[in-house]
Amino acid sequence: MNYKIAISGNHGSGKNTVSKFISKNFLSHYYHVFNKQYQARHNYDIADFTHKEIAFADPIKQSLKLYFPKINDKDLFGDSDARSTIINSAYKDNNPVTIRQLLRNIGEGMKLYNKDIWINCFDDTLNMYKHYHLILNTDLRFIDEFNYLKQNDFKLIRIIRTSQTDAHTHVSETEQYKIPNDDFDFVIYNDGSLDDLKNKCKDLCDKLLLI
């Protein structure tokens, strides 16, 4: 069976951490349940567990890497806080800009020519990996992305971190507020310890695997 999961949440809410916990839980379940059942029936192991993370921002990051090849991959593809790194060779109004600013400018700029460009790119990539056991998306930010993912049978998760003071006012952070909690399949409150979050993700995966 194939599972498609998308995660929404503010900057720093824990989306990537939740994604990692979900992947580990699905991997464990796959090898301890599905693989043993298949092996018992056919006397050999099923193929390796396949999973893929696909982000709407992937092509934006890839193009930015082409424009500014000296950007550190960890700053571009790693933890979200790293996107606050200043790019020394990029300026706007004579002021240096961060990776996050450039990603937003490129993302918004291309939408002027095709408002669905990043959804179309995502859809092309999804079709390449649709046979995988698990597809994860960790950058659900806009209403049109939400509607697309819902129409394509993704289970939609919202991460809320009420203890977080978020000063980000860009539309890529604020538009998601317009989507009610009830429209998501699951809502996780990330206000405890890392172990608390890990347990919540395990409970969520147990529910998903029963669907």
Short mmCIF file of C-alpha atoms in Angstrom, two decimals:
data_model
loop_
_atom_site.label_atom_id
_atom_site.label_comp_id
_atom_site.label_asym_id
_atom_site.label_seq_id
_atom_site.Cartn_x
_atom_site.Cartn_y
_atom_site.Cartn_z
CA MET A 1 0.00 0.00 0.00
CA ASN A 2 1.18 3.52 -0.78
CA TYR A 3 0.92 6.45 1.62
CA LYS A 4 1.12 10.15 0.82
CA ILE A 5 1.52 12.61 3.68
CA ALA A 6 1.88 16.41 3.70
CA ILE A 7 2.92 18.50 6.68
CA SER A 8 2.06 22.14 7.30
CA GLY A 9 3.31 24.46 10.01
CA ASN A 10 5.04 27.73 10.76
CA HIS A 11 8.75 28.31 10.42
CA GLY A 12 10.41 26.38 13.24
CA SER A 13 7.32 24.38 14.20
CA GLY A 14 9.08 21.04 13.71
CA LYS A 15 7.94 19.93 10.25
CA ASN A 16 11.23 18.29 9.28
CA THR A 17 11.54 16.57 12.65
CA VAL A 18 8.02 15.16 12.33
CA SER A 19 8.83 14.00 8.80
CA LYS A 20 11.88 12.09 10.08
CA PHE A 21 9.87 10.44 12.86
CA ILE A 22 7.13 9.43 10.41
CA SER A 23 9.68 7.93 8.01
CA LYS A 24 11.29 5.90 10.80
CA ASN A 25 7.92 4.61 12.01
CA PHE A 26 6.82 3.58 8.52
CA LEU A 27 10.19 1.95 7.87
CA SER A 28 9.95 -0.05 11.09
CA HIS A 29 6.37 -1.10 10.37
CA TYR A 30 7.25 -2.09 6.82
CA TYR A 31 10.06 -4.44 7.80
CA HIS A 32 8.37 -5.89 10.86
CA VAL A 33 4.92 -6.41 9.37
CA PHE A 34 4.62 -6.19 5.58
CA ASN A 35 7.97 -7.78 4.81
CA LYS A 36 7.48 -10.72 7.20
CA GLN A 37 4.02 -11.39 5.77
CA TYR A 38 5.36 -11.31 2.22
CA GLN A 39 8.34 -13.48 3.10
CA ALA A 40 6.10 -16.07 4.75
CA ARG A 41 3.92 -16.28 1.65
CA HIS A 42 6.59 -16.22 -1.04
CA ASN A 43 9.73 -17.42 0.77
CA TYR A 44 11.79 -14.35 -0.15
CA ASP A 45 12.01 -10.71 0.88
CA ILE A 46 9.98 -8.00 -0.75
CA ALA A 47 11.89 -5.11 -2.30
CA ASP A 48 13.38 -2.44 -0.03
CA PHE A 49 11.11 0.15 1.50
CA THR A 50 10.95 3.16 -0.83
CA HIS A 51 10.19 6.67 0.34
CA LYS A 52 10.70 10.13 -1.10
CA GLU A 53 10.43 13.67 0.25
CA ILE A 54 9.09 16.10 -2.33
CA ALA A 55 8.83 19.83 -1.62
CA PHE A 56 7.15 22.57 -3.63
CA ALA A 57 10.35 24.58 -3.11
CA ASP A 58 12.68 21.91 -4.52
CA PRO A 59 13.00 23.45 -8.00
CA ILE A 60 13.43 26.92 -6.48
CA LYS A 61 16.32 25.69 -4.31
CA GLN A 62 17.86 23.84 -7.24
CA SER A 63 17.77 26.96 -9.42
CA LEU A 64 19.22 29.08 -6.60
CA LYS A 65 22.10 26.61 -6.31
CA LEU A 66 22.80 27.14 -10.03
CA TYR A 67 22.75 30.92 -9.67
CA PHE A 68 24.88 30.92 -6.51
CA PRO A 69 26.93 27.69 -6.48
CA LYS A 70 28.92 28.74 -3.39
CA ILE A 71 25.83 28.42 -1.18
CA ASN A 72 26.38 25.65 1.34
CA ASP A 73 24.04 22.70 0.72
CA LYS A 74 23.30 22.45 4.46
CA ASP A 75 22.15 26.07 4.48
CA LEU A 76 19.94 25.50 1.45
CA PHE A 77 18.54 22.03 2.11
CA GLY A 78 19.09 21.56 5.86
CA ASP A 79 17.29 22.96 8.91
CA SER A 80 15.06 25.95 8.17
CA ASP A 81 17.01 28.27 10.49
CA ALA A 82 19.95 28.01 8.08
CA ARG A 83 17.91 29.84 5.44
CA SER A 84 18.62 33.03 7.39
CA THR A 85 22.22 32.85 6.15
CA ILE A 86 23.26 35.91 4.14
CA ILE A 87 24.45 35.35 0.56
CA ASN A 88 27.51 37.57 0.18
CA SER A 89 27.24 37.83 -3.59
CA ALA A 90 23.52 38.73 -3.72
CA TYR A 91 22.12 42.21 -3.07
CA LYS A 92 18.77 43.98 -3.21
CA ASP A 93 18.73 47.78 -3.02
CA ASN A 94 22.43 47.57 -2.14
CA ASN A 95 21.69 45.38 0.88
CA PRO A 96 22.80 41.75 1.21
CA VAL A 97 19.95 39.23 1.24
CA THR A 98 19.38 35.92 2.95
CA ILE A 99 18.74 32.57 1.33
CA ARG A 100 15.12 32.77 2.52
CA GLN A 101 14.61 36.18 0.88
CA LEU A 102 15.92 34.94 -2.45
CA LEU A 103 13.82 31.78 -2.33
CA ARG A 104 10.72 33.88 -1.72
CA ASN A 105 11.58 36.36 -4.47
CA ILE A 106 12.18 33.62 -7.04
CA GLY A 107 9.05 31.74 -5.96
CA GLU A 108 6.82 34.80 -6.20
CA GLY A 109 8.47 36.08 -9.36
CA MET A 110 7.87 32.92 -11.35
CA LYS A 111 4.23 32.85 -10.24
CA LEU A 112 3.74 36.09 -12.18
CA TYR A 113 4.15 34.03 -15.37
CA ASN A 114 2.32 30.90 -14.23
CA LYS A 115 0.48 30.93 -10.90
CA ASP A 116 0.54 27.12 -10.77
CA ILE A 117 4.18 26.66 -11.74
CA TRP A 118 5.36 25.12 -8.46
CA ILE A 119 2.32 22.86 -8.17
CA ASN A 120 2.93 21.70 -11.75
CA CYS A 121 6.58 20.97 -10.95
CA PHE A 122 5.53 19.08 -7.82
CA ASP A 123 2.99 17.07 -9.81
CA ASP A 124 5.61 16.08 -12.39
CA THR A 125 7.91 14.84 -9.63
CA LEU A 126 5.08 13.06 -7.82
CA ASN A 127 4.25 11.09 -10.96
CA MET A 128 7.85 9.89 -11.09
CA TYR A 129 7.64 8.44 -7.58
CA LYS A 130 3.96 7.55 -7.28
CA HIS A 131 4.82 3.84 -6.94
CA TYR A 132 6.90 4.48 -3.80
CA HIS A 133 5.63 3.18 -0.46
CA LEU A 134 5.76 6.60 1.22
CA ILE A 135 5.72 10.14 -0.19
CA LEU A 136 6.29 13.03 2.24
CA ASN A 137 5.84 16.75 1.70
CA THR A 138 7.07 19.18 4.37
CA ASP A 139 6.40 22.64 2.94
CA LEU A 140 2.63 22.97 2.60
CA ARG A 141 2.13 26.74 2.93
CA PHE A 142 -0.54 27.96 0.50
CA ILE A 143 -4.24 27.29 0.02
CA ASP A 144 -3.81 26.18 -3.59
CA GLU A 145 -1.16 23.67 -2.47
CA PHE A 146 -3.52 22.41 0.23
CA ASN A 147 -6.32 21.89 -2.30
CA TYR A 148 -3.98 20.13 -4.73
CA LEU A 149 -2.66 17.75 -2.09
CA LYS A 150 -6.15 17.00 -0.79
CA GLN A 151 -7.36 16.22 -4.31
CA ASN A 152 -4.41 13.85 -4.70
CA ASP A 153 -5.27 11.88 -1.57
CA PHE A 154 -2.53 13.15 0.72
CA LYS A 155 -3.14 12.85 4.44
CA LEU A 156 -2.74 16.40 5.73
CA ILE A 157 -1.02 17.15 9.03
CA ARG A 158 -0.73 20.50 10.79
CA ILE A 159 2.02 21.13 13.34
CA ILE A 160 1.28 23.81 15.94
CA ARG A 161 3.91 25.14 18.32
CA THR A 162 2.12 27.63 20.55
CA SER A 163 5.26 28.34 22.58
CA GLN A 164 6.94 29.74 19.49
CA THR A 165 7.15 33.48 18.94
CA ASP A 166 6.97 33.86 15.18
CA ALA A 167 7.79 37.28 13.75
CA HIS A 168 7.52 36.15 10.13
CA THR A 169 4.81 38.09 8.31
CA HIS A 170 5.48 36.94 4.74
CA VAL A 171 2.54 35.39 2.89
CA SER A 172 4.40 32.07 2.75
CA GLU A 173 4.02 31.94 6.54
CA THR A 174 0.65 33.64 7.03
CA GLU A 175 -1.63 32.25 4.30
CA GLN A 176 -1.76 28.87 6.00
CA TYR A 177 -3.60 30.52 8.92
CA LYS A 178 -6.63 30.79 6.63
CA ILE A 179 -6.97 27.00 6.57
CA PRO A 180 -9.00 25.80 9.59
CA ASN A 181 -7.60 23.06 11.83
CA ASP A 182 -10.68 20.96 11.08
CA ASP A 183 -9.71 20.79 7.40
CA PHE A 184 -6.59 18.80 8.30
CA ASP A 185 -6.67 15.06 8.93
CA PHE A 186 -4.42 15.40 11.98
CA VAL A 187 -3.22 18.26 14.18
CA ILE A 188 -0.11 17.82 16.34
CA TYR A 189 0.77 20.26 19.13
CA ASN A 190 4.54 20.42 19.46
CA ASP A 191 4.91 22.08 22.86
CA GLY A 192 6.61 19.33 24.83
CA SER A 193 9.90 17.47 24.72
CA LEU A 194 11.40 15.71 21.72
CA ASP A 195 10.29 12.40 23.22
CA ASP A 196 6.73 13.74 23.50
CA LEU A 197 6.79 14.64 19.82
CA LYS A 198 8.23 11.25 18.93
CA ASN A 199 5.40 9.50 20.79
CA LYS A 200 2.78 11.68 19.12
CA CYS A 201 4.24 10.78 15.72
CA LYS A 202 4.16 7.09 16.57
CA ASP A 203 0.49 7.36 17.58
CA LEU A 204 -0.25 9.23 14.36
CA CYS A 205 1.51 6.58 12.25
CA ASP A 206 -0.40 3.81 14.02
CA LYS A 207 -3.64 5.55 13.02
CA LEU A 208 -2.48 6.13 9.45
CA LEU A 209 -1.47 2.52 9.00
CA LEU A 210 -4.97 1.42 10.00
CA ILE A 211 -6.63 3.64 7.37
#
